[in-house]
């Protein structure tokens, strides 16, 4: 049978008001449109539901049997739809966001706080892990979306830039490069480097920058966390090229940060599966992060 929700509601209103015109006023339809809609329902059911005369509209026996059951079904449907609408309006449910340790420490506290303030009913769960696992979690559906360093171009992920994060030189305050207000890339040639390892989203970008400037810099140590990198630099193992969001530098380490010339940066992006609809709650958090771009960019520049 081919019938529509509009036809069912029109029949109920006509039966309740015993009038096509009054039903039309309530539904925002003309009397002929209501009459045609009910007639289409009767044709689909192959059953007469209403007897019509010039003076009255009355339920047939079949219509009288159908009406109370149909009312209950429509009331239940309205409750289901109302619950779905409230979920969208109030952002109910759980949202899973994948983020690397550096971004979890620098950006996610502000995001979690803003989300809690705007959507107190929502549960925001952070997956704090390395870039490779974050991208895999988004692809596999374990995370609704991710906040990551720009991944390599791919067809299955949608990207939205959140902020630009510059690279800085980090060295001891008594290092020769600390004497300048800024450091040219060519000045790094021959310097031993302490860098984040390949699990970091920034490492491929740093390696690409070093190659692009034709630099020969031995990697003395490669580590999993920025704090470990900074401690190695403080111990005199080498200097580091570090994203701004990895700072501030640890207290008491006698380290300093200098901007690199020419400027080099990385994009921090939101990623989600392309052609997949986020839940209403996840969509609202995604939009909230985009609304916060100015605030998050300020955090990145507060080195």
CSV table of C-alpha atoms in Angstrom, one decimal:
chain,number,residue,atom,x,y,z
A,1,UNK,CA,0.0,0.0,0.0
A,2,UNK,CA,1.2,3.5,-0.9
A,3,UNK,CA,0.1,6.1,1.5
A,4,UNK,CA,1.7,9.1,3.3
A,5,UNK,CA,1.9,10.5,6.8
A,6,UNK,CA,0.2,13.6,5.5
A,7,UNK,CA,-2.8,11.5,4.3
A,8,UNK,CA,-3.1,9.8,7.7
A,9,UNK,CA,-3.0,13.1,9.6
A,10,UNK,CA,-5.6,14.7,7.2
A,11,UNK,CA,-8.0,11.8,7.8
A,12,UNK,CA,-7.6,12.1,11.6
A,13,UNK,CA,-8.3,15.9,11.5
A,14,UNK,CA,-11.4,15.5,9.2
A,15,UNK,CA,-12.7,12.8,11.5
A,16,UNK,CA,-12.2,14.8,14.6
A,17,UNK,CA,-13.7,18.0,13.2
A,18,UNK,CA,-16.3,16.3,11.0
A,19,UNK,CA,-15.4,18.9,8.4
A,20,UNK,CA,-13.0,19.2,5.5
A,21,UNK,CA,-12.8,23.0,5.8
A,22,UNK,CA,-12.0,23.1,9.5
A,23,UNK,CA,-9.4,20.3,9.1
A,24,UNK,CA,-7.9,22.4,6.3
A,25,UNK,CA,-7.6,25.4,8.6
A,26,UNK,CA,-5.7,23.4,11.1
A,27,UNK,CA,-3.4,21.8,8.6
A,28,UNK,CA,-2.9,24.9,6.5
A,29,UNK,CA,-4.5,23.4,3.4
A,30,UNK,CA,-7.5,24.3,1.3
A,31,UNK,CA,-10.7,22.3,1.6
A,32,UNK,CA,-10.3,20.8,-1.8
A,33,UNK,CA,-6.7,19.8,-1.0
A,34,UNK,CA,-7.8,18.0,2.2
A,35,UNK,CA,-10.6,16.3,0.4
A,36,UNK,CA,-8.2,15.1,-2.3
A,37,UNK,CA,-5.6,13.9,0.3
A,38,UNK,CA,-8.2,11.8,2.1
A,39,UNK,CA,-9.5,10.4,-1.2
A,40,UNK,CA,-6.0,9.3,-2.1
A,41,UNK,CA,-5.7,7.5,1.2
A,42,UNK,CA,-9.0,5.7,0.6
A,43,UNK,CA,-7.8,4.7,-2.8
A,44,UNK,CA,-4.5,3.4,-1.4
A,45,UNK,CA,-6.3,1.4,1.3
A,46,UNK,CA,-9.1,0.4,-1.2
A,47,UNK,CA,-11.5,1.2,1.7
A,48,UNK,CA,-14.0,4.0,2.2
A,49,UNK,CA,-13.3,5.8,5.5
A,50,UNK,CA,-15.7,8.7,5.3
A,51,UNK,CA,-19.3,9.2,4.0
A,52,UNK,CA,-19.7,12.7,2.5
A,53,UNK,CA,-22.9,14.6,1.9
A,54,UNK,CA,-23.5,18.3,1.3
A,55,UNK,CA,-24.4,18.7,5.0
A,56,UNK,CA,-22.1,16.4,6.9
A,57,UNK,CA,-19.0,14.2,7.0
A,58,UNK,CA,-19.4,10.9,8.9
A,59,UNK,CA,-17.1,8.0,9.6
A,60,UNK,CA,-17.9,4.7,8.0
A,61,UNK,CA,-17.7,1.6,10.1
A,62,UNK,CA,-14.2,0.9,8.8
A,63,UNK,CA,-13.1,4.5,9.4
A,64,UNK,CA,-14.4,4.3,13.0
A,65,UNK,CA,-12.4,1.1,13.6
A,66,UNK,CA,-9.3,2.7,12.1
A,67,UNK,CA,-9.4,6.1,13.8
A,68,UNK,CA,-8.4,5.2,17.4
A,69,UNK,CA,-5.6,2.9,16.4
A,70,UNK,CA,-4.3,5.4,13.9
A,71,UNK,CA,-4.4,8.2,16.6
A,72,UNK,CA,-2.3,6.0,19.0
A,73,UNK,CA,0.2,5.2,16.2
A,74,UNK,CA,0.5,8.9,15.3
A,75,UNK,CA,0.9,9.9,18.9
A,76,UNK,CA,3.7,7.4,19.4
A,77,UNK,CA,5.4,8.6,16.2
A,78,UNK,CA,5.2,12.2,17.3
A,79,UNK,CA,6.8,11.2,20.6
A,80,UNK,CA,9.7,9.5,18.7
A,81,UNK,CA,10.2,12.5,16.4
A,82,UNK,CA,10.0,14.9,19.3
A,83,UNK,CA,12.7,12.9,21.2
A,84,UNK,CA,14.9,13.0,18.0
A,85,UNK,CA,14.3,16.8,17.7
A,86,UNK,CA,15.2,17.3,21.4
A,87,UNK,CA,18.4,15.3,20.9
A,88,UNK,CA,19.4,17.6,18.1
A,89,UNK,CA,18.4,20.8,20.0
A,90,UNK,CA,20.1,19.8,23.3
A,91,UNK,CA,23.0,17.8,21.8
A,92,UNK,CA,22.3,14.7,23.9
A,93,UNK,CA,24.5,11.7,23.6
A,94,UNK,CA,28.3,10.9,23.4
A,95,UNK,CA,30.9,12.3,21.1
A,96,UNK,CA,34.3,10.7,20.6
A,97,UNK,CA,37.2,13.0,19.5
A,98,UNK,CA,40.7,11.7,18.5
A,99,UNK,CA,43.6,14.0,19.3
A,100,UNK,CA,47.4,13.8,19.7
A,101,UNK,CA,49.0,14.4,23.1
A,102,UNK,CA,50.3,17.8,22.1
A,103,UNK,CA,46.9,19.0,20.9
A,104,UNK,CA,45.2,17.3,23.8
A,105,UNK,CA,47.3,19.4,26.2
A,106,UNK,CA,47.2,22.7,24.3
A,107,UNK,CA,43.8,22.9,22.6
A,108,UNK,CA,41.4,20.3,23.9
A,109,UNK,CA,41.1,21.8,27.5
A,110,UNK,CA,39.5,24.9,26.0
A,111,UNK,CA,37.3,22.9,23.7
A,112,UNK,CA,36.1,20.5,26.4
A,113,UNK,CA,35.4,23.4,28.7
A,114,UNK,CA,33.4,25.3,26.0
A,115,UNK,CA,31.5,22.1,25.1
A,116,UNK,CA,30.6,21.5,28.8
A,117,UNK,CA,29.3,25.0,29.1
A,118,UNK,CA,27.2,25.0,26.0
A,119,UNK,CA,26.1,21.4,26.0
A,120,UNK,CA,26.1,20.1,29.6
A,121,UNK,CA,24.0,17.0,28.7
A,122,UNK,CA,26.6,15.8,26.2
A,123,UNK,CA,29.4,13.4,27.0
A,124,UNK,CA,32.7,14.3,25.2
A,125,UNK,CA,35.2,11.5,25.2
A,126,UNK,CA,38.8,12.2,24.2
A,127,UNK,CA,41.0,9.6,22.5
A,128,UNK,CA,44.5,10.8,23.3
A,129,UNK,CA,46.9,9.0,21.0
A,130,UNK,CA,49.5,9.4,18.2
A,131,UNK,CA,48.6,10.8,14.8
A,132,UNK,CA,48.5,7.4,13.0
A,133,UNK,CA,46.0,5.9,15.5
A,134,UNK,CA,43.9,9.1,15.4
A,135,UNK,CA,43.5,8.9,11.6
A,136,UNK,CA,42.7,5.2,11.9
A,137,UNK,CA,40.2,5.8,14.6
A,138,UNK,CA,38.3,8.3,12.5
A,139,UNK,CA,38.4,6.0,9.4
A,140,UNK,CA,37.2,3.0,11.5
A,141,UNK,CA,34.4,4.9,13.2
A,142,UNK,CA,35.8,4.5,16.7
A,143,UNK,CA,36.0,8.4,16.8
A,144,UNK,CA,33.4,10.7,15.4
A,145,UNK,CA,36.1,13.1,14.2
A,146,UNK,CA,39.7,14.0,15.0
A,147,UNK,CA,41.8,17.1,15.7
A,148,UNK,CA,45.1,16.3,14.0
A,149,UNK,CA,48.1,17.7,12.2
A,150,UNK,CA,47.4,17.9,8.5
A,151,UNK,CA,47.4,14.4,7.2
A,152,UNK,CA,48.5,13.5,3.7
A,153,UNK,CA,45.8,14.2,1.1
A,154,UNK,CA,43.2,11.4,1.0
A,155,UNK,CA,39.8,10.9,-0.7
A,156,UNK,CA,38.1,9.3,2.3
A,157,UNK,CA,38.6,12.1,4.8
A,158,UNK,CA,37.1,15.6,4.9
A,159,UNK,CA,39.4,18.3,6.3
A,160,UNK,CA,38.6,21.7,7.8
A,161,UNK,CA,41.5,23.9,8.9
A,162,UNK,CA,41.3,25.1,12.5
A,163,UNK,CA,44.5,27.1,12.9
A,164,UNK,CA,48.1,27.6,11.7
A,165,UNK,CA,50.9,26.6,14.0
A,166,UNK,CA,54.4,27.9,13.3
A,167,UNK,CA,57.7,26.0,13.8
A,168,UNK,CA,60.2,27.3,16.2
A,169,UNK,CA,63.8,26.6,17.1
A,170,UNK,CA,64.3,25.5,20.6
A,171,UNK,CA,67.8,25.7,22.1
A,172,UNK,CA,69.7,26.4,25.3
A,173,UNK,CA,69.9,30.0,26.2
A,174,UNK,CA,73.7,29.8,26.0
A,175,UNK,CA,73.6,28.3,22.5
A,176,UNK,CA,75.0,30.5,19.6
A,177,UNK,CA,71.6,30.6,17.9
A,178,UNK,CA,69.9,32.0,20.9
A,179,UNK,CA,71.7,35.4,20.4
A,180,UNK,CA,69.5,36.2,17.4
A,181,UNK,CA,65.8,37.4,17.5
A,182,UNK,CA,65.1,34.9,14.7
A,183,UNK,CA,67.0,32.0,13.1
A,184,UNK,CA,67.4,31.3,9.4
A,185,UNK,CA,66.9,27.7,8.4
A,186,UNK,CA,70.4,27.7,6.8
A,187,UNK,CA,71.9,28.4,10.2
A,188,UNK,CA,70.8,24.9,11.3
A,189,UNK,CA,73.1,23.2,8.9
A,190,UNK,CA,75.3,20.7,10.7
A,191,UNK,CA,73.5,21.1,14.1
A,192,UNK,CA,72.5,17.9,15.9
A,193,UNK,CA,68.7,17.7,16.3
A,194,UNK,CA,66.5,16.3,18.9
A,195,UNK,CA,63.1,15.7,17.3
A,196,UNK,CA,59.7,14.0,17.8
A,197,UNK,CA,59.7,10.5,16.3
A,198,UNK,CA,57.8,9.3,13.3
A,199,UNK,CA,54.5,8.8,15.3
A,200,UNK,CA,54.1,12.6,15.4
A,201,UNK,CA,52.1,14.3,12.7
A,202,UNK,CA,54.8,17.0,12.7
A,203,UNK,CA,57.8,14.9,12.0
A,204,UNK,CA,57.2,14.3,8.3
A,205,UNK,CA,56.7,18.1,7.8
A,206,UNK,CA,59.9,18.9,9.7
A,207,UNK,CA,61.9,16.3,7.6
A,208,UNK,CA,60.4,17.9,4.4
A,209,UNK,CA,61.4,21.4,5.5
A,210,UNK,CA,65.0,20.2,6.3
A,211,UNK,CA,65.3,18.6,2.9
A,212,UNK,CA,63.8,21.6,1.2
A,213,UNK,CA,66.4,23.9,2.7
A,214,UNK,CA,69.2,21.4,1.8
A,215,UNK,CA,70.3,20.9,5.4
A,216,UNK,CA,72.5,18.2,6.7
A,217,UNK,CA,71.4,17.8,10.3
A,218,UNK,CA,72.1,14.6,12.2
A,219,UNK,CA,69.3,13.4,14.4
A,220,UNK,CA,70.8,12.8,17.8
A,221,UNK,CA,67.6,11.6,19.4
A,222,UNK,CA,64.0,11.1,18.4
A,223,UNK,CA,61.4,10.8,21.1
A,224,UNK,CA,57.7,10.4,21.6
A,225,UNK,CA,56.8,13.4,23.7
A,226,UNK,CA,57.7,17.1,23.5
A,227,UNK,CA,58.7,17.4,27.1
A,228,UNK,CA,61.3,14.6,26.6
A,229,UNK,CA,62.6,16.5,23.6
A,230,UNK,CA,63.0,19.7,25.6
A,231,UNK,CA,64.8,17.9,28.4
A,232,UNK,CA,67.3,16.4,26.0
A,233,UNK,CA,67.9,19.9,24.5
A,234,UNK,CA,68.4,21.3,28.0
A,235,UNK,CA,71.0,18.6,28.6
A,236,UNK,CA,73.0,19.8,25.5
A,237,UNK,CA,72.2,16.8,23.3
A,238,UNK,CA,71.2,19.1,20.4
A,239,UNK,CA,68.7,21.7,19.3
A,240,UNK,CA,65.1,21.1,18.2
A,241,UNK,CA,62.6,22.3,15.6
A,242,UNK,CA,59.3,22.3,17.5
A,243,UNK,CA,55.7,23.4,16.8
A,244,UNK,CA,54.4,26.3,18.8
A,245,UNK,CA,51.7,24.3,20.4
A,246,UNK,CA,54.3,22.0,22.0
A,247,UNK,CA,55.2,24.9,24.3
A,248,UNK,CA,55.5,26.5,26.9
A,249,UNK,CA,59.0,25.3,27.6
A,250,UNK,CA,59.5,23.6,31.0
A,251,UNK,CA,60.4,25.9,33.9
A,252,UNK,CA,64.0,25.9,35.1
A,253,UNK,CA,65.4,24.3,31.9
A,254,UNK,CA,67.3,27.4,30.6
A,255,UNK,CA,65.8,27.0,27.2
A,256,UNK,CA,64.6,29.6,24.7
A,257,UNK,CA,62.5,29.6,21.5
A,258,UNK,CA,63.2,31.6,18.4
A,259,UNK,CA,61.1,32.0,15.2
A,260,UNK,CA,62.4,30.4,12.1
A,261,UNK,CA,63.0,32.5,8.9
A,262,UNK,CA,61.4,32.1,6.4
A,263,UNK,CA,58.3,31.2,8.4
A,264,UNK,CA,57.2,27.6,8.3
A,265,UNK,CA,54.1,26.2,9.8
A,266,UNK,CA,51.7,23.3,10.0
A,267,UNK,CA,47.9,23.2,9.7
A,268,UNK,CA,45.9,21.8,12.6
A,269,UNK,CA,42.7,20.4,11.0
A,270,UNK,CA,39.5,18.6,11.9
A,271,UNK,CA,39.0,15.4,10.0
A,272,UNK,CA,35.9,13.2,9.6
A,273,UNK,CA,34.8,10.5,7.2
A,274,UNK,CA,33.7,11.9,3.9
A,275,UNK,CA,30.1,11.3,2.9
A,276,UNK,CA,29.2,10.1,6.4
A,277,UNK,CA,26.7,12.1,8.5
A,278,UNK,CA,27.8,12.9,12.0
A,279,UNK,CA,25.3,12.4,14.9
A,280,UNK,CA,23.5,15.6,15.9
A,281,UNK,CA,25.7,15.8,19.0
A,282,UNK,CA,29.0,15.3,17.1
A,283,UNK,CA,27.9,17.8,14.4
A,284,UNK,CA,27.4,20.4,17.1
A,285,UNK,CA,30.8,19.8,18.7
A,286,UNK,CA,32.4,20.0,15.2
A,287,UNK,CA,30.8,23.3,14.6
A,288,UNK,CA,31.7,24.6,18.1
A,289,UNK,CA,35.4,23.9,17.4
A,290,UNK,CA,35.2,25.8,14.1
A,291,UNK,CA,33.5,28.7,16.0
A,292,UNK,CA,36.5,28.7,18.3
A,293,UNK,CA,39.1,29.1,15.6
A,294,UNK,CA,40.1,32.6,16.6
A,295,UNK,CA,40.5,31.6,20.3
A,296,UNK,CA,42.5,28.5,19.4
A,297,UNK,CA,44.7,30.5,17.0
A,298,UNK,CA,45.5,32.8,19.9
A,299,UNK,CA,46.6,29.8,22.0
A,300,UNK,CA,49.0,28.8,19.2
A,301,UNK,CA,50.5,32.2,19.0
A,302,UNK,CA,51.0,32.6,22.7
A,303,UNK,CA,54.5,31.0,22.7
